[in-house]
Tab-separated table of C-alpha atoms (C1' of nucleotides) in Angstrom:
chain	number	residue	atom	x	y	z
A	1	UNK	CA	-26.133	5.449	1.565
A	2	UNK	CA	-24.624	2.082	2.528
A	3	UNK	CA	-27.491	-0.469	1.953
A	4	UNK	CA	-28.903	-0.310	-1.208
A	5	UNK	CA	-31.968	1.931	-1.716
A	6	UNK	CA	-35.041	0.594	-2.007
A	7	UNK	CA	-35.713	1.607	-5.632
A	8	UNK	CA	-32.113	-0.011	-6.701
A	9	UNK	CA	-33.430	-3.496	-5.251
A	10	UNK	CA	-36.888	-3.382	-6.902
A	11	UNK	CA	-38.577	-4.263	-3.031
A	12	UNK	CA	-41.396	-2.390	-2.002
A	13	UNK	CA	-40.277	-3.133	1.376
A	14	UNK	CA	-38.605	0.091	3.608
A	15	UNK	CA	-35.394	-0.484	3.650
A	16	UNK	CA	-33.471	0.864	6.026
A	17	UNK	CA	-31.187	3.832	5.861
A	18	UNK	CA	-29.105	3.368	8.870
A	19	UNK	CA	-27.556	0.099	10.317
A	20	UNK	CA	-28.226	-0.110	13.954
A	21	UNK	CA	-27.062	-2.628	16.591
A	22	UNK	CA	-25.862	-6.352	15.772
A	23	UNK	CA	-25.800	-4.760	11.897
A	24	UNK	CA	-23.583	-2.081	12.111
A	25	UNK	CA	-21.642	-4.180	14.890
A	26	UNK	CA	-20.819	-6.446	12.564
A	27	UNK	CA	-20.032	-4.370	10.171
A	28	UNK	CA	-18.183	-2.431	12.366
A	29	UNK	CA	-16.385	-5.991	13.291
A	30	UNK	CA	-15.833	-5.902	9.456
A	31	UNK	CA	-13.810	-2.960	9.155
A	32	UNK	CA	-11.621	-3.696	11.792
A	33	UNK	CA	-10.779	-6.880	10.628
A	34	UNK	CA	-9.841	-5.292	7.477
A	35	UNK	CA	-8.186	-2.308	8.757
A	36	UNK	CA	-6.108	-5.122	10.786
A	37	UNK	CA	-5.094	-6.553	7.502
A	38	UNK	CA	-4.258	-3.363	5.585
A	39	UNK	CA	-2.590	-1.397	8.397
A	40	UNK	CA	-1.535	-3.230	10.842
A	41	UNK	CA	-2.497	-3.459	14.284
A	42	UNK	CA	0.449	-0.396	15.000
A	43	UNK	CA	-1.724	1.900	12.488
A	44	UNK	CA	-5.150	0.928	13.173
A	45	UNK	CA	-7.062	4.187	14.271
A	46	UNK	CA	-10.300	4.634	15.241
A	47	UNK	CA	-11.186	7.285	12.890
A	48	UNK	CA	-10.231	4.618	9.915
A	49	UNK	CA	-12.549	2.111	11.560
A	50	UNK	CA	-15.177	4.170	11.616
A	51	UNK	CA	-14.752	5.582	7.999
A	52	UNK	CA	-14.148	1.858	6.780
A	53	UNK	CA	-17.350	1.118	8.745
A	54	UNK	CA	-19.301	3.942	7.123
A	55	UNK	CA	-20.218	5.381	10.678
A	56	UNK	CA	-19.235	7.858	12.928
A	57	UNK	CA	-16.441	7.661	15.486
A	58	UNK	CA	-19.503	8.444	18.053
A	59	UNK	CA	-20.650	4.861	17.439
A	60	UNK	CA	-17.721	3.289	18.440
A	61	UNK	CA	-16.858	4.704	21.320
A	62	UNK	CA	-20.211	4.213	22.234
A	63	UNK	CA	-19.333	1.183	22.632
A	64	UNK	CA	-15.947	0.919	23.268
A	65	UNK	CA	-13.979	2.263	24.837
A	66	UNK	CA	-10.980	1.987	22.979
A	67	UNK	CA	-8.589	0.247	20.209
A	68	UNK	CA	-7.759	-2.293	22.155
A	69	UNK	CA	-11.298	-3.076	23.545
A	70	UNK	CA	-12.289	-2.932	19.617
A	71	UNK	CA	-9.908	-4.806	17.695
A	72	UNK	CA	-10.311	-7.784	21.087
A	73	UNK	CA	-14.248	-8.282	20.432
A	74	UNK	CA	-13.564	-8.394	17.063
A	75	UNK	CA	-11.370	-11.062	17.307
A	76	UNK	CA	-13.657	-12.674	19.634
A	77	UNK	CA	-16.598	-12.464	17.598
A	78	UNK	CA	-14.836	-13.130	14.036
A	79	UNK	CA	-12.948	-16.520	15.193
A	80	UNK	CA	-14.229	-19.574	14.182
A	81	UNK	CA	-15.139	-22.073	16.888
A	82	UNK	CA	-12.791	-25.721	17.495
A	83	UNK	CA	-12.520	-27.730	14.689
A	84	UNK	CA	-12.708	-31.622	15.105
A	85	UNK	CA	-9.451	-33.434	13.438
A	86	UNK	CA	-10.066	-35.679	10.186
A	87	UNK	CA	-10.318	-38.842	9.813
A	88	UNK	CA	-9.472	-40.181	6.617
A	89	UNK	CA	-8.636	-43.434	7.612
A	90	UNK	CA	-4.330	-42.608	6.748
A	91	UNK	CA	-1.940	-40.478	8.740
A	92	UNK	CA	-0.774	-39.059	5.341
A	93	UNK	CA	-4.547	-38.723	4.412
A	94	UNK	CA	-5.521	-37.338	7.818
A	95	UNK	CA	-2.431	-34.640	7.532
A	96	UNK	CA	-3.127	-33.469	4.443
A	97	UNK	CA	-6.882	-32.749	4.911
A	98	UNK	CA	-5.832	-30.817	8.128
A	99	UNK	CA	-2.791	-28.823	6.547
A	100	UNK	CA	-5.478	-27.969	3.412
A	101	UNK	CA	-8.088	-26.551	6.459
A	102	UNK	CA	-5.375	-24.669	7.756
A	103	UNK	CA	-3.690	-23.374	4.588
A	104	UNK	CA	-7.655	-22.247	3.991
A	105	UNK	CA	-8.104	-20.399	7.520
A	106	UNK	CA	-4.998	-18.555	6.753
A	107	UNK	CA	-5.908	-17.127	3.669
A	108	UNK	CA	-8.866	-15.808	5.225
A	109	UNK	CA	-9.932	-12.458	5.918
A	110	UNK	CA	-10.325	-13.374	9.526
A	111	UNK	CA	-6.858	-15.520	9.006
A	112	UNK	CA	-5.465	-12.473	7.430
A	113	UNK	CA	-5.890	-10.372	10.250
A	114	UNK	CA	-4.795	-12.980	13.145
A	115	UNK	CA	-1.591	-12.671	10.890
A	116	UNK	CA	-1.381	-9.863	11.604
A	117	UNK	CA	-1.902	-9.327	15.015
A	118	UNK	CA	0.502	-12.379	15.677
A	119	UNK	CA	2.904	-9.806	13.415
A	120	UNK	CA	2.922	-7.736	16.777
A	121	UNK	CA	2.605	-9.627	19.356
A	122	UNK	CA	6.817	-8.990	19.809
A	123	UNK	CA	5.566	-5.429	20.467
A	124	UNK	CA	4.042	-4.076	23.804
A	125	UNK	CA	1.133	-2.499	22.605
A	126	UNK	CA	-0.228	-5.594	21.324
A	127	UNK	CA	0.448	-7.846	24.067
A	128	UNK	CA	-2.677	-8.034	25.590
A	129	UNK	CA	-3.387	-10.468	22.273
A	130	UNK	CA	-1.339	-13.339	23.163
A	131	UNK	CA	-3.834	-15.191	24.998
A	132	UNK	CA	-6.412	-14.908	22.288
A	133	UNK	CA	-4.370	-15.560	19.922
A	134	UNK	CA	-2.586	-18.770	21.986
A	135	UNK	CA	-6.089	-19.703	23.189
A	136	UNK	CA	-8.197	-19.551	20.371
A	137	UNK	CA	-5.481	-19.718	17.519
A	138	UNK	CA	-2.476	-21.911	18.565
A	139	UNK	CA	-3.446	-24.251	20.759
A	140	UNK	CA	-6.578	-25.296	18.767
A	141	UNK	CA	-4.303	-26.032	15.895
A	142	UNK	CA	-1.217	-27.922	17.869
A	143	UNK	CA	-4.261	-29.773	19.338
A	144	UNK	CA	-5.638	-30.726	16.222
A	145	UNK	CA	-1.860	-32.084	14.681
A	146	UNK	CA	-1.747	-34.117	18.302
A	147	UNK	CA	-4.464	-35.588	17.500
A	148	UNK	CA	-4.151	-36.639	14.303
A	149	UNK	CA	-0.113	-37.458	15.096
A	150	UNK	CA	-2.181	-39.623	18.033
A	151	UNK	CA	-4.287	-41.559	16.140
A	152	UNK	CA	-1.568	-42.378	14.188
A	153	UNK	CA	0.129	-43.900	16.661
A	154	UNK	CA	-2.664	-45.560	17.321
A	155	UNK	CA	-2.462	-47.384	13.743
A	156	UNK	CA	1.272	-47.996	13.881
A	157	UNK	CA	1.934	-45.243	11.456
A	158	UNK	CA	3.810	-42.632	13.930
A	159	UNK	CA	7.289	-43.078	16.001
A	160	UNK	CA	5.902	-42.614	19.336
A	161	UNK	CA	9.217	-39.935	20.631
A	162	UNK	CA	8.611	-38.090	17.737
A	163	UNK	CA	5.298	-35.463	18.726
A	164	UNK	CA	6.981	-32.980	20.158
A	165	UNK	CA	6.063	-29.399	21.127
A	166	UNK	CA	8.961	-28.433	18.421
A	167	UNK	CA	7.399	-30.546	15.831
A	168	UNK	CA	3.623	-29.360	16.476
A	169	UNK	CA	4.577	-26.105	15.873
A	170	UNK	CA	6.633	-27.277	12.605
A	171	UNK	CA	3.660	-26.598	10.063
A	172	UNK	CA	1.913	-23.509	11.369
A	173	UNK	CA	5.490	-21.775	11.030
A	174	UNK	CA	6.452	-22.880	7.800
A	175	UNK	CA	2.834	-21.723	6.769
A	176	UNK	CA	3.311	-18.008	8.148
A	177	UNK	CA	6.895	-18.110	7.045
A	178	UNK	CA	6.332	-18.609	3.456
A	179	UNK	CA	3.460	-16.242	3.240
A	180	UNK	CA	5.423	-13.374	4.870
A	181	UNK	CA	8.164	-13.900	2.707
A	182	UNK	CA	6.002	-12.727	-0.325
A	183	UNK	CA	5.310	-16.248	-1.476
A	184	UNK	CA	2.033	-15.210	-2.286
A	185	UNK	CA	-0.846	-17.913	-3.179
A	186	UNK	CA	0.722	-19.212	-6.186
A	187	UNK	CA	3.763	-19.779	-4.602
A	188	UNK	CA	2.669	-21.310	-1.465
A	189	UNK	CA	3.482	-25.074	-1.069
A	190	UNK	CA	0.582	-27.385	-0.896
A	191	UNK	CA	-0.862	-29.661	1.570
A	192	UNK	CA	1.153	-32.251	-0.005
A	193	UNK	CA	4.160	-31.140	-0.107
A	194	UNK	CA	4.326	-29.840	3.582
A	195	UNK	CA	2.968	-33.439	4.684
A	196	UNK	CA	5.772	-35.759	2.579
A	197	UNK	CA	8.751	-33.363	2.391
A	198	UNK	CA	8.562	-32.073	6.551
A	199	UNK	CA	5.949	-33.772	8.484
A	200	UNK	CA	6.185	-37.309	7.141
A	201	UNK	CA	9.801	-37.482	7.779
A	202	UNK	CA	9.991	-36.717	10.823
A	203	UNK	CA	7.078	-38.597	12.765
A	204	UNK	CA	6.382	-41.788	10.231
A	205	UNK	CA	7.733	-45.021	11.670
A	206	UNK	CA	10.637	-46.392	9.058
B	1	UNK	CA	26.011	16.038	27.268
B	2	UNK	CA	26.363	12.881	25.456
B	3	UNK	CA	30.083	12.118	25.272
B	4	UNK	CA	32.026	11.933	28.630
B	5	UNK	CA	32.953	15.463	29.529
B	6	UNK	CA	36.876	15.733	29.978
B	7	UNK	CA	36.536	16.137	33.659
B	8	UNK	CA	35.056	12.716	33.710
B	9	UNK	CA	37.272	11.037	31.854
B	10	UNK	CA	39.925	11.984	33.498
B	11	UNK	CA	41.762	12.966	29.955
B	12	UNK	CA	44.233	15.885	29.204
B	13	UNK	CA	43.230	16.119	25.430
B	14	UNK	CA	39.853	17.963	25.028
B	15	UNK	CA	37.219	15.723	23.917
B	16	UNK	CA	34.395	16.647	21.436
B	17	UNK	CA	31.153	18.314	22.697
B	18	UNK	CA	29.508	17.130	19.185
B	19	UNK	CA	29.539	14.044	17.788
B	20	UNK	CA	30.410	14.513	13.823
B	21	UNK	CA	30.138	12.526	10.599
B	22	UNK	CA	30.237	9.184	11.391
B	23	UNK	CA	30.115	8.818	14.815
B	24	UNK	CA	27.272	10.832	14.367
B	25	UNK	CA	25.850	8.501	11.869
B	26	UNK	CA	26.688	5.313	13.797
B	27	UNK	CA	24.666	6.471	16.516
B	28	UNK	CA	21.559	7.253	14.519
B	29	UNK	CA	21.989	3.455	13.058
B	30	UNK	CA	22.097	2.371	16.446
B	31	UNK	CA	18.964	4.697	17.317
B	32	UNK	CA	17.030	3.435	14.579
B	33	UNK	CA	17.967	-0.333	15.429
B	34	UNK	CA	16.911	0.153	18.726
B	35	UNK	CA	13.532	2.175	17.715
B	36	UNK	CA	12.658	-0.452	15.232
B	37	UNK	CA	13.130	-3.242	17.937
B	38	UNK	CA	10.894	-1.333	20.572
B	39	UNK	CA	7.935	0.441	18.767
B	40	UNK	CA	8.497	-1.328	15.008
B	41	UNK	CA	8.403	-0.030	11.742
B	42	UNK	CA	4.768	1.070	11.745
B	43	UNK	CA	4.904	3.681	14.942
B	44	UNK	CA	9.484	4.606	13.997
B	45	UNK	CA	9.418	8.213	13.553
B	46	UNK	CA	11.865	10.347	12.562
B	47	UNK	CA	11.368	12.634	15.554
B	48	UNK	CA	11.564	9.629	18.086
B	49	UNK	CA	14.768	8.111	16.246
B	50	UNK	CA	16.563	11.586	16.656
B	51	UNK	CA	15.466	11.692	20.218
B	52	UNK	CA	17.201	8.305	21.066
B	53	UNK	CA	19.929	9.309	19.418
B	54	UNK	CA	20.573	12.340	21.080
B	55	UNK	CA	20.665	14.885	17.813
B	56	UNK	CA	18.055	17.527	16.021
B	57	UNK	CA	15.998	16.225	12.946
B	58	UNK	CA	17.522	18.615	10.790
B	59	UNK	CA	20.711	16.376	10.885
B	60	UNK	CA	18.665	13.330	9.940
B	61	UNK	CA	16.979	15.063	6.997
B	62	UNK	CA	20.112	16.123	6.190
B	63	UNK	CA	21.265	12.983	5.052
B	64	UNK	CA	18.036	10.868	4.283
B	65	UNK	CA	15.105	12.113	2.761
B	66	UNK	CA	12.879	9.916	4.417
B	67	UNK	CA	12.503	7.150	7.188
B	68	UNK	CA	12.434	4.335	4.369
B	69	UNK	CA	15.839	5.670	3.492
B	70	UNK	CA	17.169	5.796	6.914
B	71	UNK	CA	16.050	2.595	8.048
B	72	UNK	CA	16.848	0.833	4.783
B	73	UNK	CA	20.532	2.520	5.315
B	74	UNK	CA	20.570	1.246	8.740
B	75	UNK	CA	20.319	-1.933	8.229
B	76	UNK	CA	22.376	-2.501	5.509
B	77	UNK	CA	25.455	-0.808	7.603
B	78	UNK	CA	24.276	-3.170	10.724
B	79	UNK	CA	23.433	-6.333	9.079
B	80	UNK	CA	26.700	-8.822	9.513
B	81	UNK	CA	28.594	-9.827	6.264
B	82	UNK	CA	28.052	-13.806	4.941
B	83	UNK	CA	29.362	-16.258	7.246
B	84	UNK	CA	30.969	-19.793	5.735
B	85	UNK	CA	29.246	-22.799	6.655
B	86	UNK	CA	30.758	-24.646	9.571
B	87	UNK	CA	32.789	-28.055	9.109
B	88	UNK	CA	32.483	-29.920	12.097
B	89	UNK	CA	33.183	-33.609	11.132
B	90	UNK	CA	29.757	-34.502	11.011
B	91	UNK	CA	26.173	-33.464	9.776
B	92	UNK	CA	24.673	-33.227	13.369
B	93	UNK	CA	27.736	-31.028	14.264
B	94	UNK	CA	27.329	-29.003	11.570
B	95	UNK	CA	23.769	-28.364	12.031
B	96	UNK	CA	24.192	-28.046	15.674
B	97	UNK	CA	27.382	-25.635	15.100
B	98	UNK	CA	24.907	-23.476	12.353
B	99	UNK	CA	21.329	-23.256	14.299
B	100	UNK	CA	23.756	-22.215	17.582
B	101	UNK	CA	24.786	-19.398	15.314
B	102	UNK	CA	21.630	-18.233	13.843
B	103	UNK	CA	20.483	-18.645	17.487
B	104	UNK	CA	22.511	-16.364	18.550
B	105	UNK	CA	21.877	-13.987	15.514
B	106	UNK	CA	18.387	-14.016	16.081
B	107	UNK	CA	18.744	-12.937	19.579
B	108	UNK	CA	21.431	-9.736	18.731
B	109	UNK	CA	20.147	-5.986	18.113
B	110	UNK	CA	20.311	-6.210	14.494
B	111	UNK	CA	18.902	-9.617	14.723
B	112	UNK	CA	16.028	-8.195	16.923
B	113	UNK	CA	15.494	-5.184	14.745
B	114	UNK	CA	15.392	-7.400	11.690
B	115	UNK	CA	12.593	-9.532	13.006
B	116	UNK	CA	10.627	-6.148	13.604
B	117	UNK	CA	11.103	-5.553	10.037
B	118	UNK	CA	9.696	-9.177	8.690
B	119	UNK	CA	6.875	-8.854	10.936
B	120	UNK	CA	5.915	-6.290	8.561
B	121	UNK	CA	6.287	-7.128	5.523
B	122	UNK	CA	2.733	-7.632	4.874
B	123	UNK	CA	2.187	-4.591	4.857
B	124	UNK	CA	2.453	-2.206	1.950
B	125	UNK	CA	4.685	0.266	3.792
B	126	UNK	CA	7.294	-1.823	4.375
B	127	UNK	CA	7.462	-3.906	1.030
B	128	UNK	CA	10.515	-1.846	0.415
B	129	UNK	CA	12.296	-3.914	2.836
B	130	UNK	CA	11.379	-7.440	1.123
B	131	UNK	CA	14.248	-7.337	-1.226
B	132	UNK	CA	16.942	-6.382	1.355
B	133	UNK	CA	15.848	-8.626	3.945
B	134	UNK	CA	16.023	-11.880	1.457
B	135	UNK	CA	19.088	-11.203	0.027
B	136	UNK	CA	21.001	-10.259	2.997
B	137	UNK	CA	19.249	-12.569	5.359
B	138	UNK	CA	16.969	-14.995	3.949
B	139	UNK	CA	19.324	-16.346	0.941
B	140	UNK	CA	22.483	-16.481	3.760
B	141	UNK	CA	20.509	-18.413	5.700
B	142	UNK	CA	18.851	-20.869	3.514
B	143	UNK	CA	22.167	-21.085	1.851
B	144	UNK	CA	24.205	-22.060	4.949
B	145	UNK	CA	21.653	-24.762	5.904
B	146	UNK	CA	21.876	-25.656	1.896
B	147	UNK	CA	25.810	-26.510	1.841
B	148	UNK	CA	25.697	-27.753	5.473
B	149	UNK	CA	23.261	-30.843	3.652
B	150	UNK	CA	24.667	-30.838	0.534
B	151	UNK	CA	28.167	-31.853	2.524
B	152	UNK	CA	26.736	-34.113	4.573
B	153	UNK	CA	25.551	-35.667	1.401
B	154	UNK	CA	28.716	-36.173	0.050
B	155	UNK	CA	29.403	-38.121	3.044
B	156	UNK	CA	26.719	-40.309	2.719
B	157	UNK	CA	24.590	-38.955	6.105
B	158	UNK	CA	21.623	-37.178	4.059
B	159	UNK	CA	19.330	-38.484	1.622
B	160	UNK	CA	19.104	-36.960	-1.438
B	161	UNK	CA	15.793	-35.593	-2.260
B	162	UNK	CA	15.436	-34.409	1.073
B	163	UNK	CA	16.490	-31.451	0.431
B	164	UNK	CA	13.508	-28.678	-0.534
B	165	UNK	CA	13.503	-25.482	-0.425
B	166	UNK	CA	10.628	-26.283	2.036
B	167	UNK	CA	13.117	-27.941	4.501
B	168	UNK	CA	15.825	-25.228	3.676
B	169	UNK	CA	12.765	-22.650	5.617
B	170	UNK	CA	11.998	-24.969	8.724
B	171	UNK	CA	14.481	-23.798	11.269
B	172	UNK	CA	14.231	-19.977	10.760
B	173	UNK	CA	10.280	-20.309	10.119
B	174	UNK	CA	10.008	-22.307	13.390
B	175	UNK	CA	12.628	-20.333	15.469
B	176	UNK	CA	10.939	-17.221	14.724
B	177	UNK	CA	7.422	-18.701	15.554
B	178	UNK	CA	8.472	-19.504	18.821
B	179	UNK	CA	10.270	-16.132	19.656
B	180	UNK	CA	6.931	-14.420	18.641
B	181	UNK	CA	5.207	-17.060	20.813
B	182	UNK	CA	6.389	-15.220	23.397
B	183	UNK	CA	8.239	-18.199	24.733
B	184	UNK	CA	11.447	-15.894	25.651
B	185	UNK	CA	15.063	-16.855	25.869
B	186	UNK	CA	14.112	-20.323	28.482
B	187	UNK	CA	11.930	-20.930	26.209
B	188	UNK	CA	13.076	-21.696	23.140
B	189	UNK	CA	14.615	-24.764	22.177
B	190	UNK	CA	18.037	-25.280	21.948
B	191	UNK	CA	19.973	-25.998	18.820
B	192	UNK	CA	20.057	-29.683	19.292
B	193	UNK	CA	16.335	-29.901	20.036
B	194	UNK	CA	16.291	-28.423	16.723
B	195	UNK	CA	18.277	-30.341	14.944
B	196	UNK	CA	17.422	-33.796	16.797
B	197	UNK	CA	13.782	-33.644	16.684
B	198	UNK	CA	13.073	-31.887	13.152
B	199	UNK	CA	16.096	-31.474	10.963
B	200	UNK	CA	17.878	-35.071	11.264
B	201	UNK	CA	14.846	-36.898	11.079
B	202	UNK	CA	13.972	-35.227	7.558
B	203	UNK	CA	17.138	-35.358	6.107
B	204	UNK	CA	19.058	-38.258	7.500
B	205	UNK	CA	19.372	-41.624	5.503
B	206	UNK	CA	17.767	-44.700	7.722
C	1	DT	C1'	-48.761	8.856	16.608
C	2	DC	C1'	-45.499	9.848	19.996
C	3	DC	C1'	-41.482	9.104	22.603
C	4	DG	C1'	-37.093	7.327	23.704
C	5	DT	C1'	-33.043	5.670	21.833
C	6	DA	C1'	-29.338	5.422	18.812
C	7	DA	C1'	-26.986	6.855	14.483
C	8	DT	C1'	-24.978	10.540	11.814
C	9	DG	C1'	-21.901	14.171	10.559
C	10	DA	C1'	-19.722	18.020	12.116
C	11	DA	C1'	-17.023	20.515	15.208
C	12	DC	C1'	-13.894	21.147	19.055
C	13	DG	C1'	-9.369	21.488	21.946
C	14	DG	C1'	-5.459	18.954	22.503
C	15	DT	C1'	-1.489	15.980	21.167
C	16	DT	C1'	1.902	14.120	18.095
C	17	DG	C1'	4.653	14.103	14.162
C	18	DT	C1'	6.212	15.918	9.417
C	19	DG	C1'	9.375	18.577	6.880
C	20	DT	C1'	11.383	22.935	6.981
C	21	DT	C1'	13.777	27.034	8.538
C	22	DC	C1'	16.772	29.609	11.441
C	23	DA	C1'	20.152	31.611	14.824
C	24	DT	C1'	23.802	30.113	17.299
C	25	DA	C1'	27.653	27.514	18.342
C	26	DA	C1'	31.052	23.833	17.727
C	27	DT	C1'	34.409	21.869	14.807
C	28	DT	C1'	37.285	21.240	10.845
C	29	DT	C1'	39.662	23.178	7.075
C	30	DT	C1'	42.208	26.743	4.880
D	1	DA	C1'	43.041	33.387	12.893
D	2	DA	C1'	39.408	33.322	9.685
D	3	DA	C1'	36.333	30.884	6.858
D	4	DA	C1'	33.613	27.025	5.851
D	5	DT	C1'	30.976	23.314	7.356
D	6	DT	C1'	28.029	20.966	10.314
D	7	DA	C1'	25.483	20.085	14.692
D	8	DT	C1'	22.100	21.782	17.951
D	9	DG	C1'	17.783	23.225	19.754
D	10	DA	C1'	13.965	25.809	18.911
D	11	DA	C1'	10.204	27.281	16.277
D	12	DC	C1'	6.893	27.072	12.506
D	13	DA	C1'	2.549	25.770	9.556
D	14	DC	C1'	0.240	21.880	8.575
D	15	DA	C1'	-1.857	17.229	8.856
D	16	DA	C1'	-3.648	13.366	11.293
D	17	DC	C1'	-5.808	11.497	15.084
D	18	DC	C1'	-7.804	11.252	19.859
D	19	DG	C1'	-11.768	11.558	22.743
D	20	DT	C1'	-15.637	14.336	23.364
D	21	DT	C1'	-19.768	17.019	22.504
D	22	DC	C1'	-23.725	18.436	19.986
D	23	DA	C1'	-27.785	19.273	16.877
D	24	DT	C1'	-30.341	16.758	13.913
D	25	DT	C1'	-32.471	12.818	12.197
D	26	DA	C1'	-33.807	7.968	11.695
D	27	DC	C1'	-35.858	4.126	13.740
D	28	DG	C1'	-38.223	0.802	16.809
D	29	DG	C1'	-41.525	0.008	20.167
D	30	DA	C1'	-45.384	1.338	23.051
DNA sequence: TCCGTAATGAACGGTTGTGTTCATAATTTT
DNA sequence: AAAATTATGAACACAACCGTTCATTACGGA
């Protein structure tokens, strides 16, 4: 059925024919993720889940109990844990090794689908996502661009008035902004350019 | 029913039980406006925008075959015709003058109903929507912000190759990140937060 | 091997929405 | 005034999905 049968993998091993527990959680975590990213958050349904999942709709609401409770421990379980900011030994350098990790989350499957929860976090139904999504998604990264932008002033290299709120959010909206105006990969700008044409400007010391 | 009965008005001349033609049709705009704001593109349904609008399907699927058409039709009668750049005396006036006004766009019905419609984007059902929503909001915009700088360069206050289409983006990307941020009307920034912590320091000659 | 547990696929009653049709009534046009 | 047009509200068959239940089967552990 959904793992490969034992003759089509040449083992001699029994392989299983049905995934149960942290398997076909995760692969249950899976589908979600990608149902976020196909659907939306709006059309995600529980029988798509479970047909994207290869299981039943039983199996889900065995264990939860409903979209929301689903698409949350995915989330949970899919996010990766705090980075730690470069060090490069350059604001420039440091900057453009942390826009290139985050240009990299974002294209993610896991990326892809905080996208688009964040799409609809404007909307009721998906407002029980803002903390996740500030706690594990947006403060990690304005965090990270402190830090760097800190260190920098550390070296000399940053106007101290300049790290603002505004300007730690600067990046992370350009990034979304360009991809959800059908940029697409190719036309996404790079690290580099984000760093020297935005970010540069405004915090470098003249 | 819907309009004022004559009673209540107070009028002599007998007013309409049934709203007709256009008044009819304004009213659906302003139902679908209004729908796309509250449940989004994803969950609009034809049934729900006829319900807020006070009318039977059968006159909504008498003129549009579909909700693509009607909300694609909707927005183009709601969406506000091109605005001229303003000429304040000064390139921090000017950009103040211009992020006031987009502010304020941003934060109208159509403005509103427009952000539910580039939160989805993403997603294949509402890719119809990409080519309307640049060229009647996205091109405006970045053009505004475009002759804004290019004036100010003529008068010696911005430096030359500052101007990307990269920077053009900033102020909608990051105005819209912080409305979906769920930061509310206290708390976004105000235009000259804007402009004095992340457009001047880009684009302004030392 | 046996037993308890969990997965599977199907079915169910109920709800919501689609696109259509229709009888009636309101409104405009002739 | 009569005819034509359009709005209204209701109803329809169908599809999709929800949350639940169930019989059967697979699987792990004792």
């Amino acid at each position: 059925m959904y793992p490969e049968s034992p003759a089509a993998r040449g083992e001699a091993a029994a392989v299983p024919l049905r995934r149960r527990g942290e398997a076909l959680e995760s692969a249950i975590f899976e589908a979600t993720l990608h149902q976020l990213t196909t659907v939306g958050y709006a059309r995600l349904t529980m029988e798509g889940v479970a047909a994207c999942a290869q299981t039943g709709k039983a199996a889900l609401y065995r264990r939860w109990p409903s979209k929301e409770a689903l698409v949350m421990d995915a989330l949970r379980a899919c996010l990766p844990p705090a980075r730690t900011a470069p060090d490069t030994g350059s604001l420039r350098g440091d900057l453009i090794e942390l826009v290139t990790r985050m240009r990299t989350a974002m294209f993610s499957e896991t990326g892809a689908a905080v996208r688009a929860i964040m799409n609809e976090l404007d909307h009721q139904r998906a407002h029980a996502f803002l903390e996740i999504v500030v706690a594990r998604v947006v403060e990690p990264t304005t965090r990270l661009i402190a830090e760097v932008l800190a260190r920098g002033e550390l070296r000399g290299e940053v106007r101290p008035e300049s790290v603002t709120p505004l300007v730690t959010d600067v990046v992370p909206a350009l990034m979304i902004y360009r991809i959800k105006m059908g940029c697409g990969v190719l036309g996404q700008p790079d690290a580099e350019a984000i760093v020297d044409e935005v970010l540069l400007p405004i915090v470098q010391l003249p």
